Every structure is written in C-alpha cells, then in structure tokens.
C-alpha cells in the first residue's frame, strides 16, 4: 500500500516522505474512479523470483489466442538491494478481472525505481459512464493515470506518463493494487 503523505481526500500533491514515496495528485474512494475496462482474454497471473541487485523486466500477457502485452513491470537493480541478505525476492502478479489493474505481492520491501506500464492498444474499453463523463475515448484516455491503493482502501492517483501510444506508466513504490483510472 502507498502512503499519500498528505491528509485524506486532499487534491494537493503529497510531499515525498521516504525514498520510495511518490507524488500523489489526489486520494479518492474507488467509487470515484472510472477504471479502464478490458475486453478480450484476461491477463495471465504469474510469480517471479528476482535476484536482489539485478535489474529485471517482467512482461505480463493476455491469455491465448492473442498473447498481447497487458503490462510491463520494470525492477531496476536498486529496487531490491543486493545487500538484503536474500538470495531472491518472490514477486506475485495477479490481474484484476475485466480491468487494467494488477495486484502486486512481494516477499521484500521495495526500494526506489520500480515502474508499471499498462499497455492497452487492443483491449481498451471505455465504459458508457467514462464516455458520458469525458465525451470521447480520446479525452478519457488522456485523463487516465495510475491509481495506487492506500492503507485506508482509497486510491491515490499518481503522477503518470505515456511513454508511447496506448501505454500508461507510473511508479510502483510498494506491493499493492494498481489501476489505470480517471476521476469521475
């Protein structure tokens, strides 16, 4: 879970409180988010052992028959320190049904630098509510950000980037649930 570092429900950005803290634009209940829906085959859950001090990229794919990329997770060498005394860190990835969302588990705390990039060129689905709110698929897509579940169950919308068309990227400062979503 991510600590916002700035009082509940505030729309102001949170100040980083630790090396893994990230800037949170606003914190809202899940009911106030329009989560990016997904059509087609679901993503396949997985578990990966990561060697501390070694960079790793994990590609999650939708199930057969298309095997399109669902999400890419980047774990630089700094995320799991080499001096942790561990031989490996177990990272589990579980896709949230029907949406661009992922629950990440880990046997060790995260250090700085991990990122998630949701990739949605084929399976993007704007809900009728999202279209009513934003008017077009393009406007909805531009409003998306990575939302991270907080300790109190609400979601903090993180400062996110678009590294390429139909890709949404943001930091992963800790294990927890991450969604591609826009404000209602």
PDB file of C-alpha atoms in Angstrom:
ATOM      1  CA  UNK A   1       0.000   0.000   0.000  1.00  0.00           C
ATOM      2  CA  UNK A   2       1.101   3.586  -0.655  1.00  0.00           C
ATOM      3  CA  UNK A   3       1.091   6.304   1.974  1.00  0.00           C
ATOM      4  CA  UNK A   4      -0.094   9.546   0.452  1.00  0.00           C
ATOM      5  CA  UNK A   5       1.791  11.684   2.938  1.00  0.00           C
ATOM      6  CA  UNK A   6      -0.890  14.353   2.737  1.00  0.00           C
ATOM      7  CA  UNK A   7      -4.218  14.333   4.640  1.00  0.00           C
ATOM      8  CA  UNK A   8      -7.244  12.374   3.490  1.00  0.00           C
ATOM      9  CA  UNK A   9      -9.024  13.363   0.341  1.00  0.00           C
ATOM     10  CA  UNK A  10      -6.780  16.325  -0.377  1.00  0.00           C
ATOM     11  CA  UNK A  11      -6.430  17.282  -4.009  1.00  0.00           C
ATOM     12  CA  UNK A  12      -2.993  18.767  -3.403  1.00  0.00           C
ATOM     13  CA  UNK A  13       0.142  16.815  -4.207  1.00  0.00           C
ATOM     14  CA  UNK A  14       1.786  14.861  -1.419  1.00  0.00           C
ATOM     15  CA  UNK A  15       5.338  15.585  -0.425  1.00  0.00           C
ATOM     16  CA  UNK A  16       7.610  12.556  -0.636  1.00  0.00           C
ATOM     17  CA  UNK A  17       8.148  11.228   2.890  1.00  0.00           C
ATOM     18  CA  UNK A  18      10.644   8.456   2.137  1.00  0.00           C
ATOM     19  CA  UNK A  19      12.886   7.258  -0.699  1.00  0.00           C
ATOM     20  CA  UNK A  20      10.005   5.192  -2.096  1.00  0.00           C
ATOM     21  CA  UNK A  21       7.290   7.858  -1.616  1.00  0.00           C
ATOM     22  CA  UNK A  22       5.788   9.203  -4.830  1.00  0.00           C
ATOM     23  CA  UNK A  23       3.778  12.247  -5.768  1.00  0.00           C
ATOM     24  CA  UNK A  24       0.046  11.658  -5.329  1.00  0.00           C
ATOM     25  CA  UNK A  25      -2.277  14.005  -7.227  1.00  0.00           C
ATOM     26  CA  UNK A  26      -5.402  13.161  -5.213  1.00  0.00           C
ATOM     27  CA  UNK A  27      -6.776  10.387  -2.997  1.00  0.00           C
ATOM     28  CA  UNK A  28     -10.341   9.172  -3.592  1.00  0.00           C
ATOM     29  CA  UNK A  29     -12.537   6.131  -2.898  1.00  0.00           C
ATOM     30  CA  UNK A  30     -12.637   3.501  -5.652  1.00  0.00           C
ATOM     31  CA  UNK A  31     -16.252   4.536  -6.346  1.00  0.00           C
ATOM     32  CA  UNK A  32     -14.985   7.934  -7.562  1.00  0.00           C
ATOM     33  CA  UNK A  33     -12.766   6.397 -10.245  1.00  0.00           C
ATOM     34  CA  UNK A  34     -13.568   5.297 -13.775  1.00  0.00           C
ATOM     35  CA  UNK A  35     -11.316   2.248 -14.085  1.00  0.00           C
ATOM     36  CA  UNK A  36     -10.187   1.362 -17.616  1.00  0.00           C
ATOM     37  CA  UNK A  37     -12.124  -1.713 -18.643  1.00  0.00           C
ATOM     38  CA  UNK A  38     -10.694  -4.513 -20.726  1.00  0.00           C
ATOM     39  CA  UNK A  39     -12.261  -6.788 -23.318  1.00  0.00           C
ATOM     40  CA  UNK A  40     -10.764  -9.966 -24.718  1.00  0.00           C
ATOM     41  CA  UNK A  41      -8.845 -12.664 -22.874  1.00  0.00           C
ATOM     42  CA  UNK A  42      -7.668 -11.841 -19.337  1.00  0.00           C
ATOM     43  CA  UNK A  43      -4.025 -11.419 -18.404  1.00  0.00           C
ATOM     44  CA  UNK A  44      -2.241 -14.466 -17.020  1.00  0.00           C
ATOM     45  CA  UNK A  45      -1.183 -14.283 -13.352  1.00  0.00           C
ATOM     46  CA  UNK A  46       2.426 -15.125 -12.581  1.00  0.00           C
ATOM     47  CA  UNK A  47       5.116 -15.322  -9.909  1.00  0.00           C
ATOM     48  CA  UNK A  48       8.749 -14.415 -10.496  1.00  0.00           C
ATOM     49  CA  UNK A  49      11.896 -14.781  -8.399  1.00  0.00           C
ATOM     50  CA  UNK A  50      14.094 -11.690  -8.671  1.00  0.00           C
ATOM     51  CA  UNK A  51      17.752 -11.720  -7.646  1.00  0.00           C
ATOM     52  CA  UNK A  52      18.468  -8.725  -5.378  1.00  0.00           C
ATOM     53  CA  UNK A  53      20.763  -6.168  -7.001  1.00  0.00           C
ATOM     54  CA  UNK A  54      19.929  -7.357 -10.528  1.00  0.00           C
ATOM     55  CA  UNK A  55      17.601  -5.432 -12.867  1.00  0.00           C
ATOM     56  CA  UNK A  56      14.550  -7.312 -14.143  1.00  0.00           C
ATOM     57  CA  UNK A  57      11.717  -6.595 -16.579  1.00  0.00           C
ATOM     58  CA  UNK A  58       8.551  -8.687 -16.364  1.00  0.00           C
ATOM     59  CA  UNK A  59       6.080  -8.813 -19.258  1.00  0.00           C
ATOM     60  CA  UNK A  60       2.519  -9.912 -18.425  1.00  0.00           C
ATOM     61  CA  UNK A  61       0.459 -11.030 -21.395  1.00  0.00           C
ATOM     62  CA  UNK A  62      -3.200 -11.599 -22.132  1.00  0.00           C
ATOM     63  CA  UNK A  63      -4.131 -15.268 -22.431  1.00  0.00           C
ATOM     64  CA  UNK A  64      -4.147 -17.096 -25.747  1.00  0.00           C
ATOM     65  CA  UNK A  65      -5.002 -16.803 -28.521  1.00  0.00           C
ATOM     66  CA  UNK A  66      -3.616 -13.269 -28.940  1.00  0.00           C
ATOM     67  CA  UNK A  67      -0.948 -13.088 -26.181  1.00  0.00           C
ATOM     68  CA  UNK A  68      -0.816  -9.271 -26.402  1.00  0.00           C
ATOM     69  CA  UNK A  69       1.135  -7.449 -23.702  1.00  0.00           C
ATOM     70  CA  UNK A  70      -1.057  -6.425 -20.736  1.00  0.00           C
ATOM     71  CA  UNK A  71       1.588  -4.807 -18.537  1.00  0.00           C
ATOM     72  CA  UNK A  72       5.332  -4.360 -18.319  1.00  0.00           C
ATOM     73  CA  UNK A  73       6.961  -4.086 -14.906  1.00  0.00           C
ATOM     74  CA  UNK A  74      10.462  -2.717 -14.561  1.00  0.00           C
ATOM     75  CA  UNK A  75      12.530  -3.502 -11.482  1.00  0.00           C
ATOM     76  CA  UNK A  76      15.919  -1.708 -11.626  1.00  0.00           C
ATOM     77  CA  UNK A  77      18.778  -3.186  -9.579  1.00  0.00           C
ATOM     78  CA  UNK A  78      18.033  -0.591  -6.855  1.00  0.00           C
ATOM     79  CA  UNK A  79      14.540  -1.932  -6.079  1.00  0.00           C
ATOM     80  CA  UNK A  80      15.692  -4.959  -4.098  1.00  0.00           C
ATOM     81  CA  UNK A  81      19.056  -4.150  -2.549  1.00  0.00           C
ATOM     82  CA  UNK A  82      21.853  -6.638  -3.156  1.00  0.00           C
ATOM     83  CA  UNK A  83      22.890  -6.378   0.497  1.00  0.00           C
ATOM     84  CA  UNK A  84      19.499  -7.538   1.799  1.00  0.00           C
ATOM     85  CA  UNK A  85      20.886 -10.966   2.664  1.00  0.00           C
ATOM     86  CA  UNK A  86      18.288 -12.659   0.453  1.00  0.00           C
ATOM     87  CA  UNK A  87      19.086 -14.956  -2.448  1.00  0.00           C
ATOM     88  CA  UNK A  88      15.858 -13.979  -4.188  1.00  0.00           C
ATOM     89  CA  UNK A  89      12.668 -11.986  -3.812  1.00  0.00           C
ATOM     90  CA  UNK A  90       9.348 -13.551  -4.831  1.00  0.00           C
ATOM     91  CA  UNK A  91       7.084 -11.146  -6.739  1.00  0.00           C
ATOM     92  CA  UNK A  92       3.500 -12.225  -7.488  1.00  0.00           C
ATOM     93  CA  UNK A  93       1.344 -10.540 -10.119  1.00  0.00           C
ATOM     94  CA  UNK A  94      -2.428 -11.015 -10.200  1.00  0.00           C
ATOM     95  CA  UNK A  95      -4.537  -9.298 -12.844  1.00  0.00           C
ATOM     96  CA  UNK A  96      -7.802  -7.717 -11.685  1.00  0.00           C
ATOM     97  CA  UNK A  97     -10.726  -9.258 -13.619  1.00  0.00           C
ATOM     98  CA  UNK A  98     -12.125  -7.207 -16.501  1.00  0.00           C
ATOM     99  CA  UNK A  99      -9.986  -4.097 -15.956  1.00  0.00           C
ATOM    100  CA  UNK A 100      -6.483  -2.782 -16.420  1.00  0.00           C
ATOM    101  CA  UNK A 101      -5.481  -3.454 -12.855  1.00  0.00           C
ATOM    102  CA  UNK A 102      -2.857  -5.502 -11.094  1.00  0.00           C
ATOM    103  CA  UNK A 103      -2.220  -6.636  -7.534  1.00  0.00           C
ATOM    104  CA  UNK A 104       1.485  -6.972  -6.815  1.00  0.00           C
ATOM    105  CA  UNK A 105       2.815  -9.017  -3.915  1.00  0.00           C
ATOM    106  CA  UNK A 106       6.415  -9.198  -2.752  1.00  0.00           C
ATOM    107  CA  UNK A 107       8.443 -11.080  -0.156  1.00  0.00           C
ATOM    108  CA  UNK A 108      10.573  -7.940   0.433  1.00  0.00           C
ATOM    109  CA  UNK A 109      10.027  -4.198   0.662  1.00  0.00           C
ATOM    110  CA  UNK A 110      10.531  -2.152  -2.481  1.00  0.00           C
ATOM    111  CA  UNK A 111      13.344   0.326  -2.889  1.00  0.00           C
ATOM    112  CA  UNK A 112      13.274   3.175  -5.375  1.00  0.00           C
ATOM    113  CA  UNK A 113      12.670   2.911  -9.111  1.00  0.00           C
ATOM    114  CA  UNK A 114      10.089   0.206  -9.918  1.00  0.00           C
ATOM    115  CA  UNK A 115       7.544   1.116 -12.625  1.00  0.00           C
ATOM    116  CA  UNK A 116       4.435  -0.367 -14.184  1.00  0.00           C
ATOM    117  CA  UNK A 117       3.294   0.305 -17.734  1.00  0.00           C
ATOM    118  CA  UNK A 118      -0.194  -0.819 -18.722  1.00  0.00           C
ATOM    119  CA  UNK A 119      -0.409  -1.477 -22.479  1.00  0.00           C
ATOM    120  CA  UNK A 120      -3.876  -1.257 -23.986  1.00  0.00           C
ATOM    121  CA  UNK A 121      -3.748  -0.859 -27.806  1.00  0.00           C
ATOM    122  CA  UNK A 122      -6.110  -3.787 -28.475  1.00  0.00           C
ATOM    123  CA  UNK A 123      -8.217  -4.466 -25.372  1.00  0.00           C
ATOM    124  CA  UNK A 124      -9.040  -0.846 -24.304  1.00  0.00           C
ATOM    125  CA  UNK A 125     -12.715  -0.479 -23.367  1.00  0.00           C
ATOM    126  CA  UNK A 126     -14.197   2.823 -22.226  1.00  0.00           C
ATOM    127  CA  UNK A 127     -17.314   2.270 -20.126  1.00  0.00           C
ATOM    128  CA  UNK A 128     -20.534   4.133 -21.005  1.00  0.00           C
ATOM    129  CA  UNK A 129     -20.031   6.148 -17.787  1.00  0.00           C
ATOM    130  CA  UNK A 130     -16.490   7.144 -18.866  1.00  0.00           C
ATOM    131  CA  UNK A 131     -17.772   8.216 -22.290  1.00  0.00           C
ATOM    132  CA  UNK A 132     -20.614  10.204 -20.696  1.00  0.00           C
ATOM    133  CA  UNK A 133     -18.125  11.972 -18.386  1.00  0.00           C
ATOM    134  CA  UNK A 134     -15.346  12.662 -20.924  1.00  0.00           C
ATOM    135  CA  UNK A 135     -17.269  12.776 -24.212  1.00  0.00           C
ATOM    136  CA  UNK A 136     -14.772  10.800 -26.311  1.00  0.00           C
ATOM    137  CA  UNK A 137     -12.473   7.810 -25.944  1.00  0.00           C
ATOM    138  CA  UNK A 138      -9.507  10.113 -26.609  1.00  0.00           C
ATOM    139  CA  UNK A 139     -10.447  12.535 -23.823  1.00  0.00           C
ATOM    140  CA  UNK A 140     -10.959   9.635 -21.410  1.00  0.00           C
ATOM    141  CA  UNK A 141      -7.608   8.104 -22.351  1.00  0.00           C
ATOM    142  CA  UNK A 142      -5.854  11.449 -21.743  1.00  0.00           C
ATOM    143  CA  UNK A 143      -7.415  11.650 -18.255  1.00  0.00           C
ATOM    144  CA  UNK A 144      -6.089   8.222 -17.180  1.00  0.00           C
ATOM    145  CA  UNK A 145      -3.428   7.868 -14.503  1.00  0.00           C
ATOM    146  CA  UNK A 146      -2.060   5.029 -12.414  1.00  0.00           C
ATOM    147  CA  UNK A 147      -4.039   4.790  -9.163  1.00  0.00           C
ATOM    148  CA  UNK A 148      -2.461   3.006  -6.189  1.00  0.00           C
ATOM    149  CA  UNK A 149      -4.452   1.583  -3.287  1.00  0.00           C
ATOM    150  CA  UNK A 150      -3.706   3.342   0.002  1.00  0.00           C
ATOM    151  CA  UNK A 151      -3.651   1.844   3.514  1.00  0.00           C
ATOM    152  CA  UNK A 152      -7.210   3.096   4.131  1.00  0.00           C
ATOM    153  CA  UNK A 153      -8.553   1.405   0.965  1.00  0.00           C
ATOM    154  CA  UNK A 154      -8.860   4.607  -1.067  1.00  0.00           C
ATOM    155  CA  UNK A 155      -6.804   5.139  -4.230  1.00  0.00           C
ATOM    156  CA  UNK A 156      -4.110   7.735  -4.793  1.00  0.00           C
ATOM    157  CA  UNK A 157      -3.805   8.918  -8.371  1.00  0.00           C
ATOM    158  CA  UNK A 158      -0.085   9.011  -9.116  1.00  0.00           C
ATOM    159  CA  UNK A 159       1.749  11.313 -11.491  1.00  0.00           C
ATOM    160  CA  UNK A 160       1.820   9.156 -14.638  1.00  0.00           C
ATOM    161  CA  UNK A 161       3.402   9.311 -18.084  1.00  0.00           C
ATOM    162  CA  UNK A 162       2.648   7.996 -21.555  1.00  0.00           C
ATOM    163  CA  UNK A 163       5.887   6.516 -22.915  1.00  0.00           C
ATOM    164  CA  UNK A 164       4.151   5.706 -26.212  1.00  0.00           C
ATOM    165  CA  UNK A 165       0.692   5.496 -27.760  1.00  0.00           C
ATOM    166  CA  UNK A 166      -1.763   3.361 -25.745  1.00  0.00           C
ATOM    167  CA  UNK A 167       0.698   2.998 -22.836  1.00  0.00           C
ATOM    168  CA  UNK A 168       0.283   4.398 -19.311  1.00  0.00           C
ATOM    169  CA  UNK A 169       3.208   4.281 -16.907  1.00  0.00           C
ATOM    170  CA  UNK A 170       3.705   5.103 -13.254  1.00  0.00           C
ATOM    171  CA  UNK A 171       5.835   4.276 -10.226  1.00  0.00           C
ATOM    172  CA  UNK A 172       5.460   1.181  -8.043  1.00  0.00           C
ATOM    173  CA  UNK A 173       6.746   2.264  -4.638  1.00  0.00           C
ATOM    174  CA  UNK A 174       5.393  -0.796  -2.799  1.00  0.00           C
ATOM    175  CA  UNK A 175       3.437  -4.008  -3.138  1.00  0.00           C
ATOM    176  CA  UNK A 176      -0.292  -3.364  -3.557  1.00  0.00           C
ATOM    177  CA  UNK A 177      -3.060  -2.837  -6.098  1.00  0.00           C
ATOM    178  CA  UNK A 178      -2.600  -0.556  -9.113  1.00  0.00           C
ATOM    179  CA  UNK A 179      -5.291   0.508 -11.609  1.00  0.00           C
ATOM    180  CA  UNK A 180      -5.471   2.543 -14.817  1.00  0.00           C
ATOM    181  CA  UNK A 181      -8.246   5.007 -13.961  1.00  0.00           C
ATOM    182  CA  UNK A 182      -9.602   8.535 -14.362  1.00  0.00           C
ATOM    183  CA  UNK A 183     -11.616  10.679 -11.962  1.00  0.00           C
ATOM    184  CA  UNK A 184     -15.417  10.606 -12.194  1.00  0.00           C
TER     185      UNK A 184
END
